[in-house]
Amino acid sequence: MAEFLAKRDEFAAGQGLPAAVAHSPGASRQWVSDELTQSARTVADRSREAGDAWLQLVWQRSLLVIWTAFAALALGQIVTATGAGWTGARTSGLLAAFVVGSLLSVAARLHRSRGGLLAPLIGEDNRLSTSRAVATAWVLLVVFSVLVLALQLAWASSAADRDALIEGLDLAHGAGMLFVLALVCAIAVVVRRVVAVRVTGQRLQKIRADRPRLADLLCDDSGRGSFADVQYVLVSSVAAVFALVRLARRPEQLPDLPWGAALLVAVSAATYFAGKYAEGGRPIVLSVVRAREAGDLDAPIRTGDDIEIRGAGFVPPGAGTPDRLARMVVRFGAVHVHVPLIPVSGGFANPTDTALTVPVPVDVEAGPVNIQVVTASGMESNRCLIEVTD
């Protein structure tokens, strides 16, 4: 990456051009674009290899996280038992945590090539899914709560204690938490279906990431913070912490999550779903004009001229890397032209999300020509008719 950035800045400063193409602005621009494209593909290949290696190694870190959490729970139980005494509920909590941790460790081992515990959280675009992560957290919370009750019931000595534990599983106690569990699981399934339908219906552009990152839980595909994701994770986390506190205070029954908190999660989930449904869109060509350098005369579009295509959605979220920018194509009728990369200090002046500059190829015949942009995601824009003059 450092070599690529140095080469890009060198070309942006007008250095490193061979003498054979330095005399022609069009030839030098094409040569620079080809050189940067090859270097960008090399960087992308190394990044994908690093992502695959990272997934194979991260499962060991997930084991460390699991058993560190178990040790923290055991330490907390020991500290809080001082003065209050050790109870069967504390033993049940530790055993339940050990069982859940063991099951998660086995799952991480089986999916070690896909990131261990991250495997069920990774979406089809190779990013961590916010909806799956929230649903998984609530599933683990419910499983842990039921295990705590089951283990207490296993060694309850008196009939009154057993009846009280069975009564703790009544719907009156856990209705709020079960409602939230059903809701977040439904959101995880429905959001996946909505995204797939919108992608196949060419209403949403998705670019596969090189590897998943924890920031994916709070950001959109372009890496910017997403309000819908942040509020969903925040509200769900607060509600889950409240449920854990209720379980710690009343371990003989399911956490009685108040309906106020459950409805708060429902509002947050609805906001998240609405945000997912509203995002995205097709690339749109609004206009095509002849690019004019300083000192040039105004004239119609001819072959060899540069044209500027103005619109929106040309660079999908997550497609801002040079290798993906180089995949953008403009179709002049039956002729395909790759959009050249034009470097500037710190980035690229072409292409951008709202404008593309490409030369009109000599193979285009004079007359009306349809222009269409194909983005890095493979989605096609609308057609725009221009007139090419001899």
Coordinates of C-alpha atoms in Angstrom, one line a residue:
M1 CA 0.0 0.0 0.0
A2 CA 2.8 2.4 0.8
E3 CA 4.4 1.7 -2.6
F4 CA 1.1 2.3 -4.3
L5 CA 0.5 5.6 -2.5
A6 CA 4.0 6.8 -3.4
K7 CA 3.5 5.9 -7.0
R8 CA 0.1 7.7 -7.1
D9 CA 1.5 10.9 -5.6
E10 CA 4.5 10.7 -8.0
F11 CA 2.2 10.5 -11.0
A12 CA 0.0 13.2 -9.5
A13 CA 3.0 15.5 -9.5
G14 CA 3.7 14.8 -13.2
Q15 CA 6.8 12.7 -12.5
G16 CA 7.7 9.2 -13.6
L17 CA 6.2 9.4 -17.1
P18 CA 8.2 7.7 -19.9
A19 CA 9.3 10.0 -22.7
A20 CA 7.3 8.0 -25.3
V21 CA 4.0 9.2 -23.9
A22 CA 4.9 12.4 -22.2
H23 CA 4.1 14.5 -25.3
S24 CA 0.5 13.3 -25.4
P25 CA -1.9 14.2 -22.6
G26 CA -4.3 11.4 -23.6
A27 CA -1.6 8.8 -23.9
S28 CA 0.1 9.8 -20.7
R29 CA -3.2 9.7 -18.8
Q30 CA -4.0 6.2 -20.2
W31 CA -0.5 5.0 -19.3
V32 CA -0.8 6.4 -15.7
S33 CA -4.2 4.8 -15.3
D34 CA -3.0 1.4 -16.5
E35 CA 0.0 1.5 -14.2
L36 CA -2.1 2.5 -11.2
T37 CA -4.7 -0.2 -12.0
Q38 CA -2.0 -2.9 -12.0
S39 CA -0.6 -1.7 -8.8
A40 CA -4.0 -1.4 -7.2
R41 CA -4.9 -5.0 -8.2
T42 CA -1.7 -6.2 -6.5
V43 CA -2.6 -4.4 -3.3
A44 CA -6.1 -5.9 -3.5
D45 CA -4.8 -9.4 -3.9
R46 CA -2.5 -9.0 -0.9
S47 CA -5.4 -7.6 1.1
R48 CA -7.6 -10.5 0.3
E49 CA -4.9 -13.0 1.2
A50 CA -4.4 -11.1 4.5
G51 CA -8.1 -11.2 5.1
D52 CA -8.2 -15.0 4.7
A53 CA -5.3 -15.5 7.0
W54 CA -6.9 -13.2 9.6
L55 CA -10.1 -15.3 9.6
Q56 CA -8.1 -18.5 10.2
L57 CA -6.4 -16.9 13.2
V58 CA -9.2 -14.9 14.8
W59 CA -10.9 -18.0 16.1
Q60 CA -8.1 -18.4 18.7
R61 CA -8.8 -14.9 19.9
S62 CA -12.5 -15.7 20.2
L63 CA -11.6 -18.6 22.5
L64 CA -9.6 -16.1 24.6
V65 CA -12.6 -13.7 24.8
I66 CA -14.9 -16.6 25.8
W67 CA -12.9 -17.8 28.7
T68 CA -11.8 -14.4 29.8
A69 CA -15.5 -13.5 30.2
F70 CA -16.0 -16.7 32.1
A71 CA -13.1 -15.9 34.4
A72 CA -14.5 -12.4 34.9
L73 CA -17.9 -13.9 35.9
A74 CA -16.3 -16.3 38.3
L75 CA -14.3 -13.5 39.9
G76 CA -17.4 -11.3 40.2
Q77 CA -19.3 -14.2 41.8
I78 CA -16.6 -14.7 44.4
V79 CA -16.3 -11.0 45.2
T80 CA -20.1 -10.5 45.6
A81 CA -20.4 -13.7 47.6
T82 CA -18.2 -12.2 50.3
G83 CA -20.6 -11.4 53.2
A84 CA -23.7 -12.5 51.3
G85 CA -22.7 -16.2 51.2
W86 CA -22.5 -18.7 48.4
T87 CA -25.8 -20.0 47.0
G88 CA -26.9 -22.6 44.6
A89 CA -27.9 -19.9 42.1
R90 CA -24.3 -18.8 41.9
T91 CA -23.2 -22.3 41.2
S92 CA -25.8 -22.7 38.6
G93 CA -24.7 -19.4 37.0
L94 CA -21.1 -20.6 36.8
L95 CA -22.1 -24.0 35.4
A96 CA -24.4 -22.4 32.8
A97 CA -21.6 -20.1 31.7
F98 CA -19.2 -23.0 31.5
V99 CA -21.7 -25.0 29.3
V100 CA -22.4 -22.0 27.0
G101 CA -18.6 -21.3 26.8
S102 CA -17.9 -24.9 25.9
L103 CA -20.5 -25.0 23.2
L104 CA -19.2 -21.7 21.8
S105 CA -15.6 -23.1 21.9
V106 CA -16.7 -26.2 19.9
A107 CA -18.5 -24.0 17.4
A108 CA -15.4 -21.8 17.0
R109 CA -13.2 -24.8 16.5
L110 CA -15.5 -26.2 13.8
H111 CA -15.6 -22.8 12.0
R112 CA -12.0 -21.8 12.5
S113 CA -11.5 -21.3 8.8
R114 CA -14.3 -18.7 8.8
G115 CA -13.3 -16.8 11.8
G116 CA -14.6 -19.0 14.7
L117 CA -17.4 -17.3 16.5
L118 CA -17.6 -14.6 13.8
A119 CA -18.7 -17.2 11.2
P120 CA -22.5 -16.9 11.8
L121 CA -22.2 -13.1 12.1
I122 CA -20.6 -12.6 8.6
G123 CA -22.9 -11.6 5.8
E124 CA -22.7 -12.5 2.2
D125 CA -20.7 -9.3 1.6
N126 CA -18.0 -10.5 4.0
R127 CA -18.9 -7.9 6.6
L128 CA -20.2 -8.3 10.1
S129 CA -24.0 -8.1 10.2
T130 CA -25.5 -5.8 12.8
S131 CA -28.9 -7.6 12.8
R132 CA -27.2 -11.1 13.2
A133 CA -25.0 -9.8 16.0
V134 CA -27.9 -8.4 18.0
A135 CA -30.0 -11.5 17.4
T136 CA -27.1 -13.8 18.5
A137 CA -26.6 -11.8 21.7
W138 CA -30.3 -12.2 22.7
V139 CA -30.3 -15.9 21.8
L140 CA -27.2 -16.4 24.1
L141 CA -28.9 -14.4 26.9
V142 CA -32.1 -16.6 26.7
V143 CA -30.1 -19.8 26.6
F144 CA -28.0 -18.8 29.6
S145 CA -31.1 -17.8 31.6
V146 CA -32.9 -21.1 30.9
L147 CA -29.8 -23.1 31.8
V148 CA -29.5 -21.3 35.1
L149 CA -33.1 -22.3 35.9
A150 CA -32.6 -25.8 34.7
L151 CA -29.5 -26.4 36.8
Q152 CA -31.1 -25.0 39.9
L153 CA -34.1 -27.3 39.3
A154 CA -31.7 -30.3 38.9
W155 CA -30.6 -30.2 42.5
A156 CA -33.6 -28.5 44.2
S157 CA -34.3 -30.5 47.3
S158 CA -37.8 -29.5 48.3
A159 CA -41.0 -29.6 46.2
A160 CA -41.6 -25.9 47.0
D161 CA -38.3 -24.9 45.5
R162 CA -39.0 -27.0 42.4
D163 CA -42.5 -25.5 42.0
A164 CA -41.1 -22.0 42.4
L165 CA -38.4 -22.6 39.7
I166 CA -41.0 -24.0 37.3
E167 CA -43.2 -21.0 37.9
G168 CA -40.3 -18.8 37.0
L169 CA -40.6 -20.1 33.5
D170 CA -44.1 -18.9 33.1
L171 CA -44.9 -16.5 30.3
A172 CA -45.9 -13.8 32.8
H173 CA -42.2 -13.4 33.8
G174 CA -40.5 -13.8 30.5
A175 CA -43.0 -12.4 28.0
G176 CA -41.1 -9.1 27.4
M177 CA -37.8 -10.9 26.8
L178 CA -39.3 -13.5 24.6
F179 CA -41.0 -10.8 22.5
V180 CA -37.7 -9.0 22.0
L181 CA -36.0 -12.4 21.1
A182 CA -38.7 -13.1 18.5
L183 CA -38.4 -9.5 17.1
V184 CA -34.6 -9.4 16.7
C185 CA -34.5 -12.8 15.2
A186 CA -37.2 -11.8 12.7
I187 CA -35.4 -8.6 11.9
A188 CA -32.2 -10.6 11.2
V189 CA -34.0 -12.9 8.7
V190 CA -36.1 -10.3 7.0
V191 CA -33.2 -7.8 6.6
R192 CA -31.2 -10.5 4.9
R193 CA -34.1 -11.2 2.5
V194 CA -34.7 -7.6 1.8
V195 CA -31.1 -6.9 1.0
A196 CA -30.9 -9.9 -1.4
V197 CA -34.1 -8.9 -3.2
R198 CA -33.0 -5.3 -3.6
V199 CA -29.6 -6.4 -4.9
T200 CA -31.0 -8.8 -7.5
G201 CA -33.7 -6.2 -8.4
Q202 CA -30.9 -3.7 -9.1
R203 CA -32.1 -1.3 -6.4
L204 CA -29.1 -1.7 -4.1
Q205 CA -25.3 -1.9 -4.8
K206 CA -23.2 -4.2 -2.7
I207 CA -19.5 -4.6 -2.8
R208 CA -17.8 -7.5 -1.1
A209 CA -15.3 -6.5 1.6
D210 CA -11.8 -8.0 1.9
R211 CA -12.4 -9.0 5.5
P212 CA -14.9 -8.4 8.3
R213 CA -14.2 -5.7 10.9
L214 CA -15.8 -4.9 14.2
A215 CA -16.6 -1.4 12.9
D216 CA -19.0 -3.0 10.5
L217 CA -21.5 -3.3 13.4
L218 CA -21.7 0.5 13.6
C219 CA -20.9 1.7 10.1
D220 CA -22.3 1.4 6.6
D221 CA -20.5 -0.3 3.7
S222 CA -18.3 2.8 3.0
G223 CA -17.0 2.9 6.6
R224 CA -19.0 5.9 7.7
G225 CA -21.0 5.8 11.0
S226 CA -24.6 4.7 10.5
F227 CA -27.3 6.1 12.7
A228 CA -29.6 3.1 12.2
D229 CA -26.9 0.6 13.2
V230 CA -25.6 2.6 16.1
Q231 CA -28.9 3.2 17.7
Y232 CA -30.0 -0.4 17.2
V233 CA -26.8 -1.8 18.9
L234 CA -27.0 0.8 21.7
V235 CA -30.6 0.3 22.6
S236 CA -30.3 -3.5 22.3
S237 CA -27.2 -3.5 24.5
V238 CA -28.8 -1.4 27.2
A239 CA -31.9 -3.7 27.2
A240 CA -29.7 -6.8 27.4
V241 CA -27.8 -5.4 30.3
F242 CA -31.0 -4.6 32.1
A243 CA -32.2 -8.2 31.6
L244 CA -28.9 -9.6 33.0
V245 CA -29.2 -7.4 36.1
R246 CA -32.8 -8.7 36.6
L247 CA -31.5 -12.3 36.2
A248 CA -28.8 -11.6 38.8
R249 CA -31.3 -10.2 41.2
R250 CA -33.9 -12.9 40.6
P251 CA -32.1 -16.1 39.4
E252 CA -35.1 -18.2 40.1
Q253 CA -37.1 -16.9 37.2
L254 CA -36.6 -15.6 33.6
P255 CA -35.6 -11.9 33.5
D256 CA -38.9 -10.0 33.5
L257 CA -38.0 -7.3 31.0
P258 CA -40.5 -4.5 31.3
W259 CA -42.8 -3.9 28.4
G260 CA -41.5 -0.3 28.2
A261 CA -38.0 -1.6 27.5
A262 CA -39.3 -4.2 25.1
L263 CA -41.2 -1.5 23.1
L264 CA -38.1 0.6 23.1
V265 CA -36.2 -2.2 21.4
A266 CA -39.1 -2.6 19.0
V267 CA -38.9 1.1 18.0
S268 CA -35.2 0.8 17.6
A269 CA -35.6 -2.4 15.4
A270 CA -38.2 -0.7 13.3
T271 CA -35.8 2.3 12.8
Y272 CA -33.0 -0.1 11.8
F273 CA -35.2 -1.9 9.3
A274 CA -36.4 1.3 7.8
G275 CA -32.9 2.5 7.4
K276 CA -31.8 -0.7 5.6
Y277 CA -34.8 -0.6 3.3
A278 CA -34.2 3.1 2.4
E279 CA -30.5 2.9 1.7
G280 CA -29.0 2.3 -1.7
G281 CA -30.1 3.1 -5.2
R282 CA -29.2 2.7 -8.9
P283 CA -26.5 4.8 -10.6
I284 CA -28.2 7.7 -12.5
V285 CA -26.8 9.6 -15.5
L286 CA -28.3 13.1 -15.4
S287 CA -26.3 14.7 -18.3
V288 CA -23.3 14.4 -20.6
V289 CA -21.2 17.4 -21.6
R290 CA -18.0 17.9 -23.5
A291 CA -15.1 18.4 -21.2
R292 CA -13.4 21.8 -21.9
E293 CA -9.8 22.7 -21.0
A294 CA -8.8 26.3 -20.4
G295 CA -8.4 28.0 -23.7
D296 CA -10.3 25.5 -25.8
L297 CA -13.1 26.7 -28.0
D298 CA -16.7 25.5 -27.6
A299 CA -17.5 22.7 -30.0
P300 CA -19.7 19.7 -30.4
I301 CA -18.7 16.3 -29.2
R302 CA -16.3 14.5 -31.6
T303 CA -14.3 11.2 -31.4
G304 CA -11.2 11.7 -29.2
D305 CA -12.8 14.4 -27.1
D306 CA -13.2 14.0 -23.4
I307 CA -16.8 14.0 -22.1
E308 CA -17.9 14.5 -18.5
I309 CA -20.8 12.3 -17.4
R310 CA -22.7 13.9 -14.5
G311 CA -25.0 12.0 -12.2
A312 CA -25.1 10.1 -8.9
G313 CA -24.3 6.7 -7.5
F314 CA -21.3 6.0 -9.7
V315 CA -19.1 4.8 -6.8
P316 CA -21.1 2.4 -4.5
P317 CA -20.4 2.3 -0.8
G318 CA -17.2 0.3 -0.3
A319 CA -16.0 0.8 -3.8
G320 CA -13.7 3.7 -3.2
T321 CA -10.5 1.6 -3.3
P322 CA -8.4 2.0 -6.5
D323 CA -8.9 -1.5 -7.7
R324 CA -12.6 -1.1 -7.6
L325 CA -12.6 2.4 -9.1
A326 CA -10.6 0.9 -12.1
R327 CA -13.5 -1.6 -12.7
M328 CA -15.9 1.2 -13.8
V329 CA -16.9 1.1 -17.4
V330 CA -18.8 3.4 -19.8
R331 CA -20.6 1.9 -22.8
F332 CA -20.8 3.9 -26.0
G333 CA -23.3 1.8 -27.8
A334 CA -21.4 -1.4 -28.3
V335 CA -18.0 0.0 -27.4
H336 CA -16.8 -0.4 -23.8
V337 CA -14.4 2.2 -22.3
H338 CA -12.7 1.8 -18.9
V339 CA -12.8 4.9 -16.9
P340 CA -9.2 6.2 -16.4
L341 CA -7.8 6.8 -13.0
I342 CA -6.6 10.4 -12.7
P343 CA -4.5 10.8 -9.5
V344 CA -4.2 13.9 -7.4
S345 CA -2.4 14.4 -4.2
G346 CA -4.2 12.3 -1.6
G347 CA -6.7 10.6 -3.9
F348 CA -8.2 10.6 -7.3
A349 CA -9.9 13.3 -9.3
N350 CA -11.6 10.7 -11.6
P351 CA -13.8 8.8 -11.2
T352 CA -16.0 10.3 -8.5
D353 CA -19.5 9.4 -7.2
T354 CA -21.1 12.3 -9.2
A355 CA -18.9 12.7 -12.3
L356 CA -16.8 10.7 -14.7
T357 CA -14.5 11.9 -17.4
V358 CA -13.8 9.5 -20.3
P359 CA -12.6 10.0 -23.9
V360 CA -14.9 9.2 -26.8
P361 CA -13.3 6.2 -28.6
V362 CA -12.5 6.4 -32.3
D363 CA -14.6 3.3 -32.9
V364 CA -17.8 5.2 -32.1
E365 CA -19.5 6.2 -35.3
A366 CA -20.9 9.7 -35.9
G367 CA -24.5 10.1 -35.0
P368 CA -26.7 9.5 -31.9
V369 CA -25.0 7.2 -29.4
N370 CA -26.4 5.8 -26.1
I371 CA -24.1 6.1 -23.1
Q372 CA -24.5 3.9 -20.0
V373 CA -22.3 3.6 -16.9
V374 CA -21.5 0.2 -15.4
T375 CA -20.3 0.5 -11.8
A376 CA -17.9 -1.7 -9.8
S377 CA -20.9 -3.6 -8.4
G378 CA -22.0 -4.6 -11.9
M379 CA -25.1 -2.4 -11.9
E380 CA -26.0 -0.5 -15.0
S381 CA -27.3 3.1 -15.1
N382 CA -30.0 4.5 -17.3
R383 CA -29.1 5.3 -20.9
C384 CA -28.4 8.9 -22.0
L385 CA -28.4 9.8 -25.7
I386 CA -25.7 12.1 -27.1
E387 CA -24.8 13.3 -30.6
V388 CA -21.3 12.6 -31.9
T389 CA -20.2 14.8 -34.8
D390 CA -17.7 14.0 -37.5

